[in-house]
PDB file of C-alpha atoms and ligand atoms in Angstrom:
ATOM      1  CA  MET A   1      52.473  87.465-164.708  1.00 85.00           C
ATOM      2  CA  MET A   2      48.856  86.221-164.980  1.00 94.00           C
ATOM      3  CA  ASP A   3      47.511  84.347-161.979  1.00 96.00           C
ATOM      4  CA  VAL A   4      46.017  81.188-163.515  1.00 97.00           C
ATOM      5  CA  SER A   5      44.003  80.419-160.405  1.00 97.00           C
ATOM      6  CA  LEU A   6      41.847  83.453-161.526  1.00 97.00           C
ATOM      7  CA  PHE A   7      41.106  81.946-164.912  1.00 98.00           C
ATOM      8  CA  SER A   8      37.931  80.349-163.231  1.00 98.00           C
ATOM      9  CA  ASP A   9      35.700  80.900-160.357  1.00 97.00           C
ATOM     10  CA  ARG A  10      34.030  77.543-160.913  1.00 97.00           C
ATOM     11  CA  TYR A  11      37.046  75.181-161.395  1.00 98.00           C
ATOM     12  CA  PHE A  12      40.574  74.826-159.724  1.00 98.00           C
ATOM     13  CA  VAL A  13      43.157  75.862-162.428  1.00 98.00           C
ATOM     14  CA  ARG A  14      46.901  75.183-162.242  1.00 98.00           C
ATOM     15  CA  ARG A  15      49.834  74.828-164.431  1.00 98.00           C
ATOM     16  CA  MET A  16      50.509  71.327-165.724  1.00 98.00           C
ATOM     17  CA  VAL A  17      53.877  69.682-165.191  1.00 97.00           C
ATOM     18  CA  SER A  18      55.477  66.613-166.528  1.00 97.00           C
ATOM     19  CA  ASP A  19      53.981  64.585-163.831  1.00 98.00           C
ATOM     20  CA  ASP A  20      50.475  65.301-165.195  1.00 98.00           C
ATOM     21  CA  ILE A  21      51.201  63.973-168.693  1.00 98.00           C
ATOM     22  CA  GLU A  22      49.737  60.543-168.057  1.00 98.00           C
ATOM     23  CA  GLU A  23      46.380  62.244-166.922  1.00 98.00           C
ATOM     24  CA  ILE A  24      46.426  64.682-169.809  1.00 98.00           C
ATOM     25  CA  TYR A  25      46.931  61.807-172.244  1.00 98.00           C
ATOM     26  CA  LYS A  26      43.986  59.956-170.720  1.00 98.00           C
ATOM     27  CA  LEU A  27      41.721  62.960-171.386  1.00 98.00           C
ATOM     28  CA  CYS A  28      43.078  63.536-174.951  1.00 98.00           C
ATOM     29  CA  ARG A  29      43.008  59.957-176.275  1.00 98.00           C
ATOM     30  CA  ASN A  30      39.180  59.853-175.962  1.00 97.00           C
ATOM     31  CA  ASN A  31      38.781  62.834-178.319  1.00 97.00           C
ATOM     32  CA  ALA A  32      39.121  60.706-181.541  1.00 95.00           C
ATOM     33  CA  LEU A  33      37.326  63.292-183.696  1.00 94.00           C
ATOM     34  CA  TYR A  34      39.891  65.946-182.980  1.00 95.00           C
ATOM     35  CA  TYR A  35      42.830  63.795-184.052  1.00 96.00           C
ATOM     36  CA  LYS A  36      40.996  62.685-187.134  1.00 94.00           C
ATOM     37  CA  TYR A  37      41.153  66.307-188.353  1.00 94.00           C
ATOM     38  CA  CYS A  38      44.393  67.103-186.566  1.00 93.00           C
ATOM     39  CA  PRO A  39      46.702  64.120-186.960  1.00 94.00           C
ATOM     40  CA  PRO A  40      48.800  62.572-185.793  1.00 94.00           C
ATOM     41  CA  PHE A  41      47.119  60.956-182.832  1.00 97.00           C
ATOM     42  CA  VAL A  42      48.116  62.042-179.432  1.00 97.00           C
ATOM     43  CA  THR A  43      51.018  60.360-177.553  1.00 98.00           C
ATOM     44  CA  GLU A  44      52.634  61.088-174.145  1.00 98.00           C
ATOM     45  CA  GLN A  45      55.547  62.265-176.139  1.00 98.00           C
ATOM     46  CA  SER A  46      53.504  64.786-178.221  1.00 98.00           C
ATOM     47  CA  ILE A  47      52.040  66.184-174.964  1.00 98.00           C
ATOM     48  CA  ALA A  48      55.476  66.601-173.548  1.00 98.00           C
ATOM     49  CA  ASP A  49      56.417  68.469-176.727  1.00 98.00           C
ATOM     50  CA  ASP A  50      53.469  70.629-176.742  1.00 98.00           C
ATOM     51  CA  MET A  51      53.894  71.692-173.187  1.00 98.00           C
ATOM     52  CA  LYS A  52      57.190  73.209-174.276  1.00 97.00           C
ATOM     53  CA  ALA A  53      56.289  74.428-177.713  1.00 97.00           C
ATOM     54  CA  LEU A  54      56.445  78.256-178.363  1.00 97.00           C
ATOM     55  CA  PRO A  55      55.541  80.345-181.282  1.00 94.00           C
ATOM     56  CA  SER A  56      58.483  82.275-182.658  1.00 90.00           C
ATOM     57  CA  ASN A  57      59.765  85.273-180.635  1.00 91.00           C
ATOM     58  CA  LYS A  58      57.910  83.997-177.428  1.00 96.00           C
ATOM     59  CA  GLU A  59      59.458  82.799-174.212  1.00 96.00           C
ATOM     60  CA  ALA A  60      58.554  80.209-171.699  1.00 96.00           C
ATOM     61  CA  PHE A  61      57.096  82.777-169.204  1.00 95.00           C
ATOM     62  CA  ASP A  62      54.570  83.758-172.007  1.00 97.00           C
ATOM     63  CA  LYS A  63      53.256  80.285-171.975  1.00 98.00           C
ATOM     64  CA  TYR A  64      50.466  79.010-169.689  1.00 98.00           C
ATOM     65  CA  TYR A  65      49.703  75.143-170.217  1.00 98.00           C
ATOM     66  CA  VAL A  66      47.042  74.688-167.671  1.00 98.00           C
ATOM     67  CA  GLY A  67      44.533  72.141-166.433  1.00 98.00           C
ATOM     68  CA  TYR A  68      41.021  72.598-165.062  1.00 98.00           C
ATOM     69  CA  TYR A  69      39.879  70.518-162.124  1.00 98.00           C
ATOM     70  CA  ASP A  70      36.417  69.795-160.861  1.00 98.00           C
ATOM     71  CA  GLU A  71      37.408  68.529-157.394  1.00 96.00           C
ATOM     72  CA  ASP A  72      40.075  65.924-158.275  1.00 96.00           C
ATOM     73  CA  LYS A  73      39.027  65.246-161.788  1.00 98.00           C
ATOM     74  CA  LEU A  74      40.914  66.855-164.693  1.00 98.00           C
ATOM     75  CA  ILE A  75      38.157  68.111-167.002  1.00 98.00           C
ATOM     76  CA  ALA A  76      39.910  70.420-169.487  1.00 98.00           C
ATOM     77  CA  VAL A  77      43.328  71.382-170.746  1.00 98.00           C
ATOM     78  CA  MET A  78      44.393  74.605-172.379  1.00 98.00           C
ATOM     79  CA  ASP A  79      47.586  76.050-173.805  1.00 98.00           C
ATOM     80  CA  LEU A  80      47.539  79.772-173.755  1.00 98.00           C
ATOM     81  CA  ILE A  81      50.062  82.143-174.964  1.00 98.00           C
ATOM     82  CA  ARG A  82      50.230  85.711-173.791  1.00 97.00           C
ATOM     83  CA  GLY A  83      50.955  88.514-176.123  1.00 97.00           C
ATOM     84  CA  TYR A  84      50.722  86.715-179.428  1.00 97.00           C
ATOM     85  CA  PRO A  85      50.707  87.517-182.137  1.00 96.00           C
ATOM     86  CA  ASN A  86      50.786  91.070-180.686  1.00 96.00           C
ATOM     87  CA  ASP A  87      51.109  92.548-177.258  1.00 96.00           C
ATOM     88  CA  ARG A  88      47.244  92.997-176.646  1.00 97.00           C
ATOM     89  CA  THR A  89      46.243  89.520-177.968  1.00 98.00           C
ATOM     90  CA  ALA A  90      46.223  86.193-176.062  1.00 98.00           C
ATOM     91  CA  PHE A  91      46.500  82.959-178.190  1.00 98.00           C
ATOM     92  CA  ILE A  92      44.727  79.736-177.456  1.00 98.00           C
ATOM     93  CA  GLY A  93      46.971  77.060-179.042  1.00 97.00           C
ATOM     94  CA  PHE A  94      44.904  74.027-177.721  1.00 98.00           C
ATOM     95  CA  PHE A  95      41.629  73.607-175.783  1.00 98.00           C
ATOM     96  CA  MET A  96      40.164  70.311-175.033  1.00 98.00           C
ATOM     97  CA  THR A  97      37.531  68.992-172.441  1.00 98.00           C
ATOM     98  CA  ASP A  98      37.149  65.581-171.062  1.00 98.00           C
ATOM     99  CA  ILE A  99      34.697  63.600-173.260  1.00 98.00           C
ATOM    100  CA  SER A 100      32.781  62.527-170.198  1.00 98.00           C
ATOM    101  CA  VAL A 101      31.809  66.125-169.417  1.00 98.00           C
ATOM    102  CA  GLN A 102      31.275  67.450-173.045  1.00 98.00           C
ATOM    103  CA  GLY A 103      27.950  68.927-174.297  1.00 97.00           C
ATOM    104  CA  LYS A 104      27.017  70.388-171.011  1.00 98.00           C
ATOM    105  CA  GLY A 105      28.089  73.873-171.434  1.00 98.00           C
ATOM    106  CA  ILE A 106      31.381  73.461-169.496  1.00 98.00           C
ATOM    107  CA  GLY A 107      33.783  74.307-172.445  1.00 98.00           C
ATOM    108  CA  SER A 108      31.754  77.482-173.159  1.00 98.00           C
ATOM    109  CA  GLU A 109      31.717  78.425-169.442  1.00 98.00           C
ATOM    110  CA  ILE A 110      35.486  78.017-169.097  1.00 98.00           C
ATOM    111  CA  ILE A 111      36.000  80.179-172.232  1.00 98.00           C
ATOM    112  CA  HIS A 112      33.515  82.754-171.028  1.00 98.00           C
ATOM    113  CA  GLU A 113      35.364  83.058-167.667  1.00 98.00           C
ATOM    114  CA  LEU A 114      38.752  83.131-169.318  1.00 98.00           C
ATOM    115  CA  CYS A 115      37.464  86.068-171.705  1.00 98.00           C
ATOM    116  CA  ALA A 116      36.409  88.009-168.537  1.00 98.00           C
ATOM    117  CA  TYR A 117      39.862  87.518-166.878  1.00 98.00           C
ATOM    118  CA  LEU A 118      41.821  88.339-169.937  1.00 98.00           C
ATOM    119  CA  LYS A 119      39.814  91.675-170.578  1.00 98.00           C
ATOM    120  CA  GLU A 120      40.374  92.603-166.969  1.00 96.00           C
ATOM    121  CA  TYR A 121      44.064  91.923-167.375  1.00 96.00           C
ATOM    122  CA  GLY A 122      44.145  94.241-170.393  1.00 96.00           C
ATOM    123  CA  PHE A 123      43.938  92.164-173.469  1.00 98.00           C
ATOM    124  CA  SER A 124      41.874  93.320-176.272  1.00 98.00           C
ATOM    125  CA  SER A 125      41.490  90.092-178.308  1.00 98.00           C
ATOM    126  CA  ILE A 126      41.901  86.343-178.401  1.00 98.00           C
ATOM    127  CA  ARG A 127      43.098  84.477-181.327  1.00 98.00           C
ATOM    128  CA  LEU A 128      43.122  80.799-182.100  1.00 98.00           C
ATOM    129  CA  GLY A 129      42.681  78.381-184.951  1.00 97.00           C
ATOM    130  CA  TRP A 130      40.712  75.302-185.925  1.00 97.00           C
ATOM    131  CA  VAL A 131      41.328  72.692-188.577  1.00 96.00           C
ATOM    132  CA  ARG A 132      39.010  73.278-191.547  1.00 96.00           C
ATOM    133  CA  GLY A 133      36.226  70.779-191.554  1.00 95.00           C
ATOM    134  CA  ASN A 134      36.213  69.937-187.894  1.00 96.00           C
ATOM    135  CA  PRO A 135      32.463  70.508-187.186  1.00 95.00           C
ATOM    136  CA  GLN A 136      32.922  70.341-183.440  1.00 96.00           C
ATOM    137  CA  ALA A 137      35.633  72.819-183.055  1.00 97.00           C
ATOM    138  CA  GLU A 138      34.088  75.227-185.652  1.00 97.00           C
ATOM    139  CA  HIS A 139      30.571  75.080-184.122  1.00 98.00           C
ATOM    140  CA  PHE A 140      32.096  75.567-180.412  1.00 98.00           C
ATOM    141  CA  TRP A 141      34.145  78.684-181.462  1.00 98.00           C
ATOM    142  CA  HIS A 142      31.346  80.160-183.407  1.00 98.00           C
ATOM    143  CA  LYS A 143      28.947  79.539-180.481  1.00 98.00           C
ATOM    144  CA  ASN A 144      31.495  81.341-178.199  1.00 98.00           C
ATOM    145  CA  GLY A 145      31.623  84.430-180.551  1.00 98.00           C
ATOM    146  CA  PHE A 146      34.904  83.710-182.540  1.00 98.00           C
ATOM    147  CA  THR A 147      34.931  84.625-186.147  1.00 98.00           C
ATOM    148  CA  GLU A 148      37.216  84.042-189.003  1.00 97.00           C
ATOM    149  CA  ALA A 149      40.097  86.364-189.243  1.00 97.00           C
ATOM    150  CA  GLY A 150      40.313  85.881-192.889  1.00 96.00           C
ATOM    151  CA  VAL A 151      43.583  83.968-192.591  1.00 95.00           C
ATOM    152  CA  THR A 152      44.369  80.379-193.145  1.00 97.00           C
ATOM    153  CA  TYR A 153      47.565  78.414-193.292  1.00 95.00           C
ATOM    154  CA  ASP A 154      48.279  74.972-194.576  1.00 96.00           C
ATOM    155  CA  THR A 155      50.193  72.281-192.975  1.00 93.00           C
ATOM    156  CA  ASP A 156      51.066  68.906-194.644  1.00 92.00           C
ATOM    157  CA  ASN A 157      47.967  67.286-193.354  1.00 91.00           C
ATOM    158  CA  TYR A 158      45.273  69.988-192.994  1.00 95.00           C
ATOM    159  CA  THR A 159      44.247  73.599-193.360  1.00 97.00           C
ATOM    160  CA  VAL A 160      44.142  75.820-190.141  1.00 97.00           C
ATOM    161  CA  ILE A 161      41.393  78.530-190.066  1.00 98.00           C
ATOM    162  CA  VAL A 162      42.425  81.595-187.942  1.00 98.00           C
ATOM    163  CA  ALA A 163      39.721  83.121-185.757  1.00 98.00           C
ATOM    164  CA  GLN A 164      39.557  85.969-183.309  1.00 98.00           C
ATOM    165  CA  LEU A 165      37.290  87.507-180.594  1.00 98.00           C
ATOM    166  CA  ALA A 166      37.383  91.059-179.595  1.00 98.00           C
ATOM    167  CA  LEU A 167      37.197  91.437-175.763  1.00 97.00           C
TER     168      LEU A 167
HETATM  169  C1  COA B   1      35.169  71.812-178.599  1.00 63.66           C
HETATM  170  C2  COA B   1      35.069  71.278-177.084  1.00 63.66           C
HETATM  171  C3  COA B   1      36.194  72.055-176.266  1.00 63.66           C
HETATM  172  C4  COA B   1      33.708  71.781-176.507  1.00 63.66           C
HETATM  173  O1  COA B   1      33.611  71.392-175.135  1.00 63.66           O
HETATM  174  P1  COA B   1      32.192  71.234-174.374  1.00 63.66           P
HETATM  175  O2  COA B   1      32.453  71.191-172.906  1.00 63.66           O
HETATM  176  O3  COA B   1      31.380  70.092-175.012  1.00 63.66           O
HETATM  177  O4  COA B   1      31.491  72.681-174.730  1.00 63.66           O
HETATM  178  P2  COA B   1      29.917  73.108-174.807  1.00 63.66           P
HETATM  179  O5  COA B   1      29.136  72.079-174.097  1.00 63.66           O
HETATM  180  O6  COA B   1      29.975  74.453-174.228  1.00 63.66           O
HETATM  181  O7  COA B   1      29.548  73.251-176.392  1.00 63.66           O
HETATM  182  C5  COA B   1      29.760  72.166-177.211  1.00 63.66           C
HETATM  183  C6  COA B   1      29.006  72.527-178.541  1.00 63.66           C
HETATM  184  O8  COA B   1      29.798  71.769-179.491  1.00 63.66           O
HETATM  185  C7  COA B   1      28.680  71.034-180.238  1.00 63.66           C
HETATM  186  N1  COA B   1      29.208  69.985-180.905  1.00 63.66           N
HETATM  187  C8  COA B   1      29.687  68.770-180.125  1.00 63.66           C
HETATM  188  N2  COA B   1      30.014  67.855-180.985  1.00 63.66           N
HETATM  189  C9  COA B   1      29.687  68.221-182.229  1.00 63.66           C
HETATM  190  C10 COA B   1      29.871  67.816-183.597  1.00 63.66           C
HETATM  191  N3  COA B   1      30.378  66.551-183.725  1.00 63.66           N
HETATM  192  N4  COA B   1      29.458  68.475-184.528  1.00 63.66           N
HETATM  193  C11 COA B   1      29.022  69.775-184.449  1.00 63.66           C
HETATM  194  N5  COA B   1      28.863  70.380-183.146  1.00 63.66           N
HETATM  195  C12 COA B   1      29.142  69.675-182.179  1.00 63.66           C
HETATM  196  C13 COA B   1      27.581  70.943-179.337  1.00 63.66           C
HETATM  197  O9  COA B   1      26.404  70.739-180.154  1.00 63.66           O
HETATM  198  C14 COA B   1      27.597  72.167-178.560  1.00 63.66           C
HETATM  199  O10 COA B   1      26.923  73.118-179.128  1.00 63.66           O
HETATM  200  P3  COA B   1      25.360  73.554-178.720  1.00 63.66           P
HETATM  201  O11 COA B   1      25.357  73.939-177.332  1.00 63.66           O
HETATM  202  O12 COA B   1      25.069  74.677-179.667  1.00 63.66           O
HETATM  203  O13 COA B   1      24.635  72.302-179.036  1.00 63.66           O
HETATM  204  C15 COA B   1      35.070  69.818-176.861  1.00 63.66           C
HETATM  205  O14 COA B   1      34.151  69.157-177.645  1.00 63.66           O
HETATM  206  C16 COA B   1      36.538  69.241-177.238  1.00 63.66           C
HETATM  207  O15 COA B   1      37.439  69.220-176.383  1.00 63.66           O
HETATM  208  N6  COA B   1      36.770  68.797-178.480  1.00 63.66           N
HETATM  209  C17 COA B   1      38.038  68.197-178.958  1.00 63.66           C
HETATM  210  C18 COA B   1      39.044  69.300-178.949  1.00 63.66           C
HETATM  211  C19 COA B   1      38.741  70.561-179.857  1.00 63.66           C
HETATM  212  O16 COA B   1      38.064  70.426-180.823  1.00 63.66           O
HETATM  213  N7  COA B   1      39.007  71.736-179.301  1.00 63.66           N
HETATM  214  C20 COA B   1      38.731  72.881-180.007  1.00 63.66           C
HETATM  215  C21 COA B   1      39.717  73.217-181.013  1.00 63.66           C
HETATM  216  S1  COA B   1      41.337  73.744-180.385  1.00 63.66           S
END
């Protein structure tokens, strides 16, 4: 079992629970650009659903839906699945920072610290996806060393580009 408090030295990290949904919603709803590319727009119900969602063949104990706090302020949310799509890979299903702290390197710092922890824990790669055409997401993951895995998949509303980083 991974210790989420070790995901960051800089921020306090803990698992999110249903009582946190309202606070998560407030963080998410200001990120309009994200939902333009990845509709539908967030609701408290969609957050509740995402907190439970799992890829096929994964169990609840493989899922780490966490919040990052700078003192009392929730500054980032991440959905991490351990061992997906294979044992040595961790999958980031969702990552978002509060709009008030964006563009200061905080998102990159969080990913950098997470990579160090996951490597130490024994993972050899991280996998994730972004919606094709979302400049913010594409720029951010490229800046953090992720490259296209050569796989895409289509949903009804958009195409997801799968990317990965070797640890
Ligand atoms: C992507 C995200 C996590 C980055 O968080 P952050 O704390 O701002 O991260 P950083 O400050 O480390 O880096 C942000 C980079 O994105 C770039 N960026 C921000 N908005 C952008 C836009 N509209 N178009 C292109 N690049 C953009 C910034 O220029 C910066 O890169 P730079 O340092 O080379 O200038 C944050 O913008 C976010 O939560 N977006 C909405 C959710 C999302 O897209 N998540 C990722 C996909 S799952």
